[in-house]
Amino acid sequence: MAERMEFQSEAKQVLELMINSVYSNPDIFVRELISNASDAIDKLRIESLSDQALAEYAKNGRIDITIDKEAGTLTFADNGIGMDHDELISYLGTIARSGTGEFIRAMQEAKNGVNSDLIGQFGVGFYSSFIAADKVTVETRKAGGSESWKWESTGDGSYTIDKGDRETNGSAITLHMKAGAESEDEHDITKDYLSEWTLRSIIKEYSDFVTYPIYLKESGEKEDKEEEKPVNSMKALWTRPQSDISDEEFNDFYRHISHDWENPMERIFYKAEGVSEFRALLFIPSHPPMDLFYQDGKHGVQLYIRRVFIMNDCKELIPEYMRFIKGVVDSEDLSLNVSREMLQQDRQTAQIKNSLTKKVLDTLRKMMKDMPDSYNKFWQTFGVVLKEGIISDFRHREEIMKLCIFDTSDEDKTTLEDYVINMPAGQDKIYYLAGSSLKNLLNSPKLEAFRKKNIKVLLLSDPVDEIWVNNARKFDKYDFVSAAAEELKLPEGVKAEPKETEELEKSGLVKKLKDALGNLVEDVKISGRLVDSPVCFVQKGEEISPQMRNFFKAMGQNVPEERKVLEINPENPLIKKIAEESEKDGFNAGEWSSVLMGMAAIADGEPVPDGKKFTELLSRLLEK
Ligand code: ADP
């Protein structure tokens, strides 16, 4: 008796989208099913290295695609690891991946046909069968297991599992193809996927580099072993001389390993000889993958050892801050039965990682010099990720810093090297201002004195910025100094000392405000940095900024209470007026201090603590 089961709710949603969406490239399901088959053979081979009993099954991996025109089916069979009863349920009935919600949303929002990228990147490959099929049957037998199972679904929210009669290990996925559209309303699968010619060209295009032979035949065709020729070439591109490989071939290869539908932005071909011998073919994608910021996102390159595939997503070979890099590393020296644990401790792996890191940084440096437009695009896409390296990779810190591009208070962009070269005489610090949005930073009163003195300030608006800047502390021999620091000394000769402080001092306003504010602020001071604005907050000592405070709080960490210093501008007309008022009887220091606090918060792009009270106060004071 077949068991009937429900798909987990997210799986149900994904399936529904697969069935009902229009795809910019429906061919994707062929690639996804071949890639699953190839993974299944890989898994068997890897398991057989540690489990002698499986060795016999692991030989001669192959993928067989069979067209049955009469039945209207297409079958993808492999002799890989297979699945047992429980694996069928957990692998094909659920999606255990973070970001499923975002994926579903992105699919729903795609109006002009779903960009097939989404599917490959997200790894819901199996479900893509329902793009072309209205029923899918999976017959599978786990290698070394004694039972075979048959899974079947029409994608309507449930599936059945029953005993099967497959006699050899591996899986056969049979797609019962949708009929061509009969009316305009139906989704049309325009291609005839039951045509041998069509399939052959799709396989050639997207799966040529799969390392197992893919055979294609029509059901009923005589099997003639002599004649049998795989559709794919299986050639390991990276073993050929670079000059023999066309751009076309490189791009096809990239798309095959990355599941990307677009061409890469840049490629790196590298052959290392000497202490450790390996070849690497790496790519910088032209757009970010879905999982770039997920904790369990895929990262790393494929590892081959002497042309034999060992593992996907090998994190040990490429640093985390280069997790956007896709590619292949083929080592001559590592041992074939290497495990992840061994890789983590292996000296050679560390060497490969170090050379690849250098190579990528060199390539980026070259791009920056020779192809500034491409580099800018790279920076916009992956800069945030690369910057993490300033914190985590001490050895390459300077090189990474040289690759950074920052917004500045002059509304242009600069590298650190250019910043330093263009500093006015007398300046020996790199000034920055960190915050959560570029717009707020550009409007910050803290920049006024700098602008007046023609000193550029770097505007850092990525969350990671403040962490690395505090971590690195210098670039070359120049310290990073926050424009929001309390004790800010502008360079000699470009001094911004306040001139008219006498009146203000005489009025005693500073003390009155301070008394009124009590412990709401650390201090109230006469400002040397403000030019036009009346007030701003600055940070006491090495205080962490409001953004960092929010960040740490969000991470559940205890952060010390904020210690703000309120600076007031002695030359500002409003402050002058308040100072005047403060000498009269009935001056309400409490009200005025609240208003000034609110204004300082607004200038930082921060919310005013009690907005309603603030507006009431303000309108009352304005009336006067
Ligand atoms: P992904 O391949 O990205 O993990 P899929 O939705 O394509 O996602 O497949 C889900 C899981 O189902 C795979 O991880 C694998 O464990 C299993 N699976 C799919 N196809 C096969 C197959 N041909 N043989 C064995 N297991 C398979």
XYZ file of C-alpha atoms and ligand atoms in Angstrom:
651
model
C 0.000 0.000 0.000
C 1.328 3.399 -0.943
C 1.674 5.964 1.815
C 0.365 9.414 0.991
C 2.217 12.358 2.517
C 1.972 16.128 2.466
C 4.830 18.309 1.321
C 6.122 20.625 4.014
C 4.438 24.004 3.555
C 7.434 25.836 2.091
C 8.081 22.997 -0.329
C 4.440 23.236 -1.321
C 4.804 26.932 -2.095
C 7.955 26.423 -4.128
C 6.295 23.646 -6.096
C 3.272 25.760 -6.818
C 5.525 28.493 -8.172
C 7.431 26.020 -10.315
C 4.223 24.783 -11.847
C 2.603 28.145 -12.402
C 5.436 30.470 -13.351
C 6.612 31.383 -16.787
C 10.346 30.863 -17.116
C 12.819 32.915 -19.055
C 14.665 29.676 -19.627
C 12.782 26.451 -18.970
C 15.765 24.321 -20.086
C 17.081 24.648 -16.560
C 15.418 21.463 -15.349
C 17.660 19.347 -17.585
C 20.763 20.833 -16.070
C 19.426 20.523 -12.525
C 18.510 16.861 -12.854
C 21.844 16.005 -14.442
C 23.612 17.901 -11.705
C 21.688 15.963 -9.015
C 22.601 12.703 -10.730
C 26.237 13.697 -10.904
C 26.179 14.694 -7.203
C 24.669 11.320 -6.318
C 27.516 9.499 -8.078
C 30.069 11.762 -6.389
C 28.556 10.983 -2.989
C 28.741 7.271 -3.589
C 32.349 7.519 -4.651
C 33.293 9.563 -1.617
C 31.498 7.202 0.771
C 33.133 4.208 -0.816
C 36.529 5.586 0.153
C 35.736 4.954 3.789
C 33.306 2.058 3.360
C 34.831 -0.910 1.564
C 31.425 -2.546 1.126
C 30.419 0.211 -1.268
C 33.527 0.076 -3.417
C 31.990 -2.304 -5.885
C 29.014 0.003 -6.565
C 31.146 3.048 -7.008
C 32.744 2.024 -10.249
C 31.761 3.358 -13.648
C 29.427 6.142 -12.666
C 27.086 7.075 -15.508
C 23.967 9.021 -16.296
C 21.372 7.688 -18.700
C 18.671 9.821 -20.205
C 15.880 7.992 -21.961
C 13.193 9.480 -24.176
C 9.917 7.624 -24.483
C 7.851 9.442 -27.066
C 4.926 7.056 -26.858
C 4.564 7.373 -23.100
C 5.487 11.071 -23.216
C 8.193 10.603 -20.600
C 11.779 11.588 -20.064
C 13.895 9.632 -17.561
C 17.135 10.696 -15.876
C 18.836 7.666 -14.347
C 22.061 7.440 -12.381
C 23.951 4.671 -10.615
C 24.816 6.828 -7.633
C 24.090 6.703 -3.914
C 20.281 6.450 -4.154
C 17.870 7.232 -1.326
C 16.189 5.151 1.345
C 12.640 5.641 2.573
C 13.389 8.358 5.113
C 15.753 10.212 2.835
C 13.063 10.372 0.167
C 10.811 12.112 2.652
C 13.380 14.511 3.984
C 15.133 15.312 0.686
C 12.197 15.501 -1.678
C 9.366 16.463 0.675
C 10.937 19.322 2.603
C 13.217 22.270 2.065
C 15.577 22.746 4.960
C 17.322 25.878 3.893
C 17.368 29.348 5.292
C 16.089 32.077 3.058
C 13.295 29.997 1.544
C 10.909 32.819 2.309
C 13.025 35.312 0.398
C 13.332 32.910 -2.480
C 9.579 32.506 -2.692
C 9.115 36.256 -2.574
C 11.690 36.823 -5.321
C 9.946 34.237 -7.477
C 6.567 35.845 -6.890
C 7.885 39.288 -7.700
C 9.542 38.243 -10.955
C 7.085 39.644 -13.443
C 8.587 39.160 -16.860
C 9.310 35.522 -16.523
C 11.241 34.001 -13.657
C 14.938 34.383 -14.106
C 16.079 30.797 -13.969
C 19.118 31.867 -11.978
C 17.030 31.905 -8.891
C 16.362 28.217 -9.082
C 19.924 27.058 -9.539
C 21.326 29.399 -6.950
C 18.799 28.473 -4.399
C 19.233 24.772 -4.938
C 15.681 23.633 -5.342
C 16.797 21.808 -8.421
C 14.641 18.749 -8.078
C 11.443 20.762 -7.988
C 12.327 22.320 -11.323
C 11.150 19.036 -12.884
C 7.664 20.427 -12.475
C 8.448 23.183 -14.945
C 8.150 20.615 -17.700
C 6.284 17.713 -16.123
C 2.840 17.334 -14.620
C 3.806 14.152 -12.830
C 7.185 13.004 -11.549
C 8.136 9.464 -10.529
C 11.333 8.674 -8.666
C 12.500 5.098 -8.392
C 15.482 4.710 -6.167
C 17.580 2.210 -4.310
C 20.209 3.111 -1.767
C 23.659 1.677 -2.525
C 24.207 -1.220 -0.159
C 20.525 -1.187 0.871
C 18.065 -4.013 0.369
C 14.901 -2.155 -0.587
C 13.830 -0.010 -3.470
C 11.262 2.783 -3.298
C 8.950 4.575 -5.635
C 8.041 8.201 -4.981
C 5.402 9.918 -7.051
C 3.736 13.311 -7.157
C 1.669 15.498 -9.413
C 2.926 18.525 -7.504
C -0.502 19.130 -5.972
C 0.641 19.318 -2.362
C 1.099 15.647 -1.640
C 3.154 12.693 -2.801
C 3.077 8.940 -2.401
C 5.773 6.468 -1.446
C 5.515 2.783 -2.223
C 7.808 -0.207 -2.541
C 9.572 -0.135 -5.896
C 11.269 -2.670 -8.051
C 14.530 -1.093 -9.055
C 17.233 -3.718 -8.876
C 20.404 -1.669 -8.917
C 21.590 1.202 -6.782
C 20.853 4.751 -7.866
C 17.827 6.735 -8.921
C 15.667 7.154 -11.985
C 13.638 10.360 -12.189
C 10.844 10.062 -14.727
C 9.109 13.192 -15.938
C 5.656 12.769 -17.404
C 5.851 15.742 -19.696
C 3.170 18.407 -19.889
C 1.285 18.417 -23.145
C 1.967 21.423 -25.371
C -0.326 24.360 -24.771
C -3.614 24.056 -26.511
C -4.970 27.453 -25.664
C -3.259 30.792 -25.189
C -3.951 30.790 -21.456
C -1.977 27.693 -20.758
C 1.695 27.929 -20.006
C 3.455 26.796 -23.063
C 6.503 24.616 -22.870
C 7.557 25.786 -26.274
C 10.322 23.292 -26.804
C 9.808 19.675 -27.527
C 11.885 18.100 -24.798
C 11.172 14.673 -26.193
C 13.250 15.438 -29.244
C 16.668 13.851 -29.112
C 18.204 16.729 -30.985
C 16.821 19.321 -28.557
C 18.042 17.424 -25.532
C 21.440 16.770 -27.018
C 22.020 20.447 -27.586
C 20.851 21.397 -24.080
C 23.165 18.805 -22.522
C 26.078 19.980 -24.649
C 25.455 23.543 -23.692
C 24.994 23.228 -19.960
C 26.391 19.927 -18.844
C 29.345 19.301 -21.085
C 31.807 19.360 -18.169
C 29.966 16.888 -15.978
C 32.652 14.377 -15.121
C 30.515 11.262 -15.724
C 29.372 10.155 -19.165
C 25.829 11.141 -20.090
C 24.144 8.777 -22.547
C 21.019 9.689 -24.411
C 18.742 7.215 -26.134
C 15.195 6.696 -27.270
C 13.253 3.985 -25.563
C 13.249 0.862 -27.677
C 16.533 1.676 -29.357
C 18.842 -1.261 -29.491
C 21.654 -1.047 -27.011
C 24.859 -1.438 -28.843
C 27.695 -1.077 -26.351
C 30.291 -0.675 -29.074
C 28.521 2.330 -30.494
C 27.657 3.990 -27.214
C 29.071 7.503 -27.075
C 28.490 9.999 -24.317
C 26.883 13.300 -25.278
C 29.196 15.304 -23.020
C 32.915 15.720 -23.499
C 33.789 15.509 -19.746
C 36.983 17.381 -20.357
C 38.640 19.049 -17.409
C 39.016 22.513 -18.853
C 41.662 23.626 -16.389
C 44.136 20.977 -17.538
C 44.340 22.437 -21.031
C 46.701 25.250 -21.987
C 44.948 28.534 -21.420
C 45.607 29.745 -24.945
C 43.635 26.820 -26.377
C 40.473 27.683 -24.500
C 37.954 30.096 -25.969
C 35.998 32.655 -23.949
C 32.906 30.724 -24.883
C 34.275 27.568 -23.270
C 35.350 29.393 -20.134
C 31.919 30.952 -19.785
C 30.104 27.674 -20.342
C 32.259 26.099 -17.714
C 31.557 28.902 -15.262
C 27.836 28.571 -15.781
C 28.067 24.861 -15.251
C 29.835 25.035 -11.907
C 28.094 28.126 -10.569
C 24.528 27.465 -11.718
C 24.589 31.062 -12.862
C 22.874 32.057 -16.045
C 25.080 35.038 -16.774
C 28.732 35.194 -17.754
C 31.297 35.941 -15.070
C 32.837 39.371 -14.610
C 36.397 38.084 -14.519
C 38.317 34.828 -14.528
C 41.579 33.752 -12.947
C 43.586 30.926 -14.419
C 46.451 29.867 -12.238
C 49.048 27.142 -12.308
C 51.257 26.794 -9.238
C 54.465 24.855 -9.355
C 57.065 24.249 -6.682
C 56.288 23.375 -3.088
C 52.692 22.607 -3.789
C 51.482 21.904 -7.266
C 47.950 22.747 -8.279
C 45.848 24.410 -10.904
C 42.996 26.761 -10.234
C 40.331 28.216 -12.433
C 38.406 30.850 -10.520
C 35.659 33.255 -11.467
C 34.249 36.488 -10.120
C 30.518 36.439 -10.837
C 28.881 39.508 -12.269
C 26.071 39.573 -9.732
C 25.728 38.416 -6.126
C 24.324 34.975 -5.335
C 21.177 34.737 -3.218
C 22.992 33.271 -0.249
C 25.864 35.782 -0.003
C 24.793 36.862 3.469
C 23.273 33.664 4.843
C 25.076 31.975 7.642
C 24.731 28.593 5.971
C 25.245 29.982 2.474
C 27.318 27.938 0.078
C 30.866 29.118 -0.178
C 34.126 27.823 -1.472
C 35.381 26.193 -4.607
C 35.273 22.674 -5.993
C 38.195 20.549 -4.994
C 39.641 18.011 -7.401
C 42.686 15.881 -6.719
C 44.521 14.762 -9.823
C 41.394 15.285 -11.976
C 39.141 13.361 -9.554
C 36.284 15.311 -8.039
C 36.518 15.377 -4.232
C 34.052 17.950 -2.923
C 31.915 20.974 -3.580
C 32.042 24.187 -1.539
C 35.489 23.553 -0.131
C 35.742 26.396 2.392
C 39.276 25.505 3.344
C 40.650 26.782 0.039
C 39.305 30.281 -0.085
C 38.782 32.769 2.753
C 35.262 33.577 3.833
C 35.567 37.191 2.710
C 36.053 35.880 -0.830
C 32.953 33.727 -0.643
C 31.667 35.181 -3.917
C 34.458 33.399 -5.829
C 33.417 30.326 -7.805
C 35.748 27.837 -9.374
C 37.825 24.729 -9.320
C 41.083 23.799 -7.642
C 42.880 20.663 -8.774
C 45.738 19.560 -6.545
C 48.538 17.225 -7.547
C 49.747 16.531 -4.014
C 46.793 16.008 -1.684
C 45.807 12.477 -0.841
C 42.695 11.162 -2.556
C 40.946 10.113 0.630
C 41.358 13.470 2.288
C 38.514 14.481 4.618
C 37.250 17.924 5.611
C 38.812 17.535 9.052
C 42.154 16.714 7.502
C 41.918 19.669 5.149
C 41.421 22.021 8.063
C 44.763 21.065 9.556
C 46.684 20.475 6.399
C 49.649 22.729 5.715
C 49.360 22.350 1.972
C 45.739 23.411 2.015
C 46.754 26.527 3.935
C 49.397 27.238 1.302
C 46.932 26.844 -1.536
C 44.529 29.149 0.266
C 47.228 31.733 0.738
C 48.314 31.692 -2.912
C 44.732 31.845 -4.130
C 44.020 34.786 -1.825
C 47.059 36.613 -3.196
C 46.111 35.780 -6.749
C 42.567 37.098 -6.315
C 43.827 40.286 -4.647
C 46.356 40.816 -7.464
C 43.655 40.326 -10.047
C 41.409 42.842 -8.317
C 44.283 45.281 -8.114
C 44.836 44.901 -11.849
C 41.164 45.359 -12.555
C 41.177 48.510 -10.461
C 44.069 49.944 -12.498
C 43.193 48.749 -15.984
C 39.437 48.423 -15.974
C 38.079 50.980 -13.520
C 34.490 50.592 -14.739
C 34.439 46.848 -14.193
C 36.168 47.324 -10.894
C 33.592 49.846 -9.712
C 30.893 47.373 -10.566
C 32.751 44.691 -8.656
C 33.125 46.991 -5.681
C 29.447 47.869 -5.592
C 28.531 44.208 -5.732
C 31.093 42.570 -3.466
C 32.933 45.384 -1.666
C 31.021 44.859 1.574
C 32.134 41.257 1.655
C 35.755 41.938 0.727
C 36.041 44.526 3.519
C 35.466 41.768 6.084
C 38.977 40.650 5.200
C 40.489 43.742 6.816
C 39.293 42.298 10.114
C 39.845 38.606 9.530
C 42.966 38.449 7.378
C 45.749 40.268 9.088
C 48.323 39.128 6.579
C 46.601 40.754 3.601
C 45.096 43.684 5.432
C 47.021 46.468 3.646
C 46.305 44.998 0.209
C 42.604 44.746 0.947
C 42.512 48.307 2.270
C 44.087 49.479 -0.975
C 41.212 47.904 -2.881
C 38.540 49.810 -0.985
C 36.606 52.693 -2.495
C 34.871 55.129 -0.156
C 32.345 57.895 -0.417
C 33.559 61.214 0.899
C 32.219 64.455 2.313
C 32.990 66.079 -1.057
C 30.384 63.796 -2.634
C 32.977 61.928 -4.628
C 34.740 58.617 -4.176
C 38.297 57.872 -3.189
C 40.708 55.091 -2.406
C 42.836 55.349 0.717
C 45.977 55.847 -1.352
C 44.415 58.775 -3.201
C 43.059 60.185 0.037
C 46.525 60.280 1.536
C 48.151 61.722 -1.588
C 45.600 64.524 -1.748
C 45.703 65.552 1.926
C 46.454 69.269 2.429
C 49.814 70.071 3.999
C 49.571 69.716 7.746
C 46.996 66.925 7.714
C 48.368 63.660 9.034
C 45.218 61.736 9.903
C 42.545 60.000 7.906
C 39.181 61.372 8.989
C 36.027 59.334 8.737
C 32.444 59.522 9.833
C 30.471 56.333 10.326
C 26.717 56.071 10.231
C 23.849 54.087 8.874
C 23.039 56.016 5.730
C 25.119 57.991 3.285
C 22.448 60.660 3.070
C 22.506 61.311 6.818
C 26.272 61.379 6.814
C 26.431 63.899 3.994
C 24.147 66.211 5.960
C 25.905 65.800 9.265
C 26.863 69.046 11.043
C 30.034 67.277 12.148
C 31.422 67.811 8.652
C 31.065 71.572 8.680
C 34.502 72.504 9.961
C 36.127 69.935 7.688
C 34.369 71.303 4.653
C 35.310 74.839 5.539
C 38.962 73.805 5.804
C 38.852 71.658 2.677
C 39.553 68.425 4.472
C 37.943 65.342 2.994
C 36.162 62.989 5.374
C 35.470 59.375 4.435
C 31.817 58.505 4.839
C 31.390 54.941 6.035
C 27.868 53.630 5.860
C 28.241 49.832 5.754
C 27.685 48.061 9.068
C 31.073 46.374 8.788
C 32.927 49.694 8.347
C 33.083 50.721 11.932
C 34.338 47.327 12.975
C 37.243 47.252 10.578
C 38.180 50.860 11.070
C 38.482 50.282 14.824
C 40.317 47.085 14.150
C 42.870 48.361 11.653
C 43.362 51.750 13.308
C 45.789 52.893 10.612
C 46.401 52.828 6.920
C 50.066 53.127 6.016
C 51.315 55.427 8.805
C 48.119 57.425 9.109
C 45.669 56.927 11.979
C 41.963 56.760 11.328
C 40.212 59.439 13.370
C 36.455 59.762 13.743
C 35.008 63.167 12.899
C 32.556 62.474 15.718
C 35.230 62.115 18.408
C 34.969 64.503 21.346
C 38.619 65.465 21.423
C 39.050 66.341 17.810
C 42.173 68.230 16.890
C 42.112 69.512 13.374
C 45.567 69.795 11.853
C 47.722 72.841 12.473
C 47.208 75.550 9.908
C 43.739 74.219 9.189
C 42.485 74.969 12.647
C 38.837 75.560 13.328
C 38.924 77.385 16.633
C 35.732 79.162 17.623
C 36.097 82.914 17.685
C 33.142 84.365 19.515
C 32.927 82.355 22.677
C 33.058 85.286 25.055
C 29.358 86.159 25.013
C 28.378 82.583 25.410
C 30.748 82.009 28.284
C 29.506 85.107 30.030
C 25.881 83.999 29.768
C 26.586 80.794 31.672
C 24.304 78.927 29.231
C 26.562 75.905 29.097
C 26.252 75.313 32.824
C 22.510 75.932 32.821
C 21.950 73.413 30.059
C 24.183 70.915 31.748
C 22.368 71.211 35.034
C 19.024 70.854 33.297
C 20.104 67.759 31.406
C 21.663 66.031 34.396
C 22.844 62.595 33.446
C 21.146 62.610 30.051
C 24.470 63.784 28.671
C 28.031 63.338 29.710
C 28.866 66.941 29.087
C 27.852 70.127 27.289
C 30.634 71.929 25.469
C 31.310 74.871 23.241
C 31.991 73.500 19.800
C 35.039 74.077 17.666
C 33.774 71.992 14.781
C 30.374 73.451 13.996
C 30.152 76.207 11.418
C 26.465 76.656 10.575
C 24.446 74.221 12.672
C 23.505 75.061 16.255
C 24.220 71.699 17.912
C 25.553 68.191 17.474
C 26.381 65.139 19.523
C 29.948 63.871 19.680
C 31.338 60.715 21.191
C 33.110 60.647 24.522
C 36.576 59.116 24.347
C 36.546 55.818 22.490
C 32.805 55.485 22.752
C 31.027 53.298 20.274
C 28.734 55.085 17.882
C 24.929 54.793 17.967
C 24.996 52.458 14.939
C 27.431 50.091 16.613
C 25.425 50.212 19.789
C 22.301 49.135 17.910
C 24.298 46.454 16.143
C 25.644 44.954 19.373
C 22.251 45.205 21.055
C 20.712 43.357 18.131
C 23.321 40.639 18.635
C 22.123 40.326 22.211
C 25.241 41.821 23.775
C 25.376 44.086 26.780
C 26.558 47.522 25.836
C 27.480 50.215 28.319
C 25.066 53.130 28.521
C 25.642 55.787 25.958
C 27.775 58.782 26.943
C 26.978 61.637 24.653
C 28.522 65.058 24.673
C 26.337 67.891 23.398
C 28.286 70.534 21.520
C 26.816 73.968 20.907
C 27.958 76.409 18.253
C 28.794 79.828 19.752
C 28.464 81.532 16.368
C 25.016 80.214 15.562
C 22.246 82.864 15.745
C 19.840 80.562 17.587
C 22.426 79.716 20.234
C 23.269 83.400 20.603
C 19.613 84.165 21.089
C 19.175 81.420 23.663
C 22.272 82.664 25.479
C 20.732 86.110 25.595
C 17.456 84.708 26.914
C 19.256 82.645 29.481
C 20.370 85.756 31.288
C 16.790 86.878 31.811
C 14.480 85.780 34.582
C 12.139 82.933 33.846
C 14.498 81.238 31.390
C 13.400 77.629 31.125
C 16.644 75.701 30.751
C 14.782 72.374 30.802
C 12.690 73.164 27.741
C 15.519 74.645 25.722
C 17.847 71.795 26.492
C 15.218 69.295 25.346
C 14.831 71.140 22.068
C 18.589 71.234 21.482
C 18.893 67.530 22.286
C 16.158 66.774 19.773
C 17.842 68.859 17.095
C 21.161 67.108 17.654
C 19.478 63.716 17.329
C 17.754 64.726 14.098
C 21.048 65.948 12.651
C 22.485 62.467 13.285
C 19.539 60.868 11.537
C 18.514 59.349 14.869
C 14.962 59.376 16.237
C 14.073 62.054 18.783
C 13.438 60.259 22.104
C 9.957 61.748 22.651
C 8.829 63.090 19.291
C 5.408 64.294 20.389
C 6.701 66.240 23.354
C 9.491 67.647 21.190
C 7.099 69.016 18.566
C 4.859 70.537 21.211
C 7.801 72.207 22.855
C 9.187 73.454 19.596
C 5.946 75.020 18.438
C 5.457 76.670 21.814
C 8.963 78.124 21.784
C 8.659 79.233 18.186
C 5.438 81.055 18.977
C 7.286 83.137 21.479
P 20.127 20.261 -3.993
O 20.550 19.340 -5.061
O 20.567 21.669 -4.229
O 20.437 19.814 -2.602
P 17.515 19.425 -4.846
O 16.128 19.947 -4.579
O 17.887 19.345 -6.271
O 18.504 20.330 -4.040
O 17.639 17.993 -4.214
C 17.361 17.766 -2.856
C 18.093 16.554 -2.351
O 17.531 15.353 -2.902
C 19.553 16.479 -2.752
O 20.356 17.215 -1.852
C 19.837 14.987 -2.666
O 20.135 14.601 -1.328
C 18.524 14.372 -3.051
N 18.559 13.960 -4.462
C 18.088 14.621 -5.526
N 18.306 13.923 -6.675
C 18.966 12.805 -6.313
C 19.486 11.670 -7.023
N 19.406 11.570 -8.358
N 20.080 10.696 -6.300
C 20.189 10.784 -4.954
N 19.724 11.809 -4.240
C 19.109 12.821 -4.898
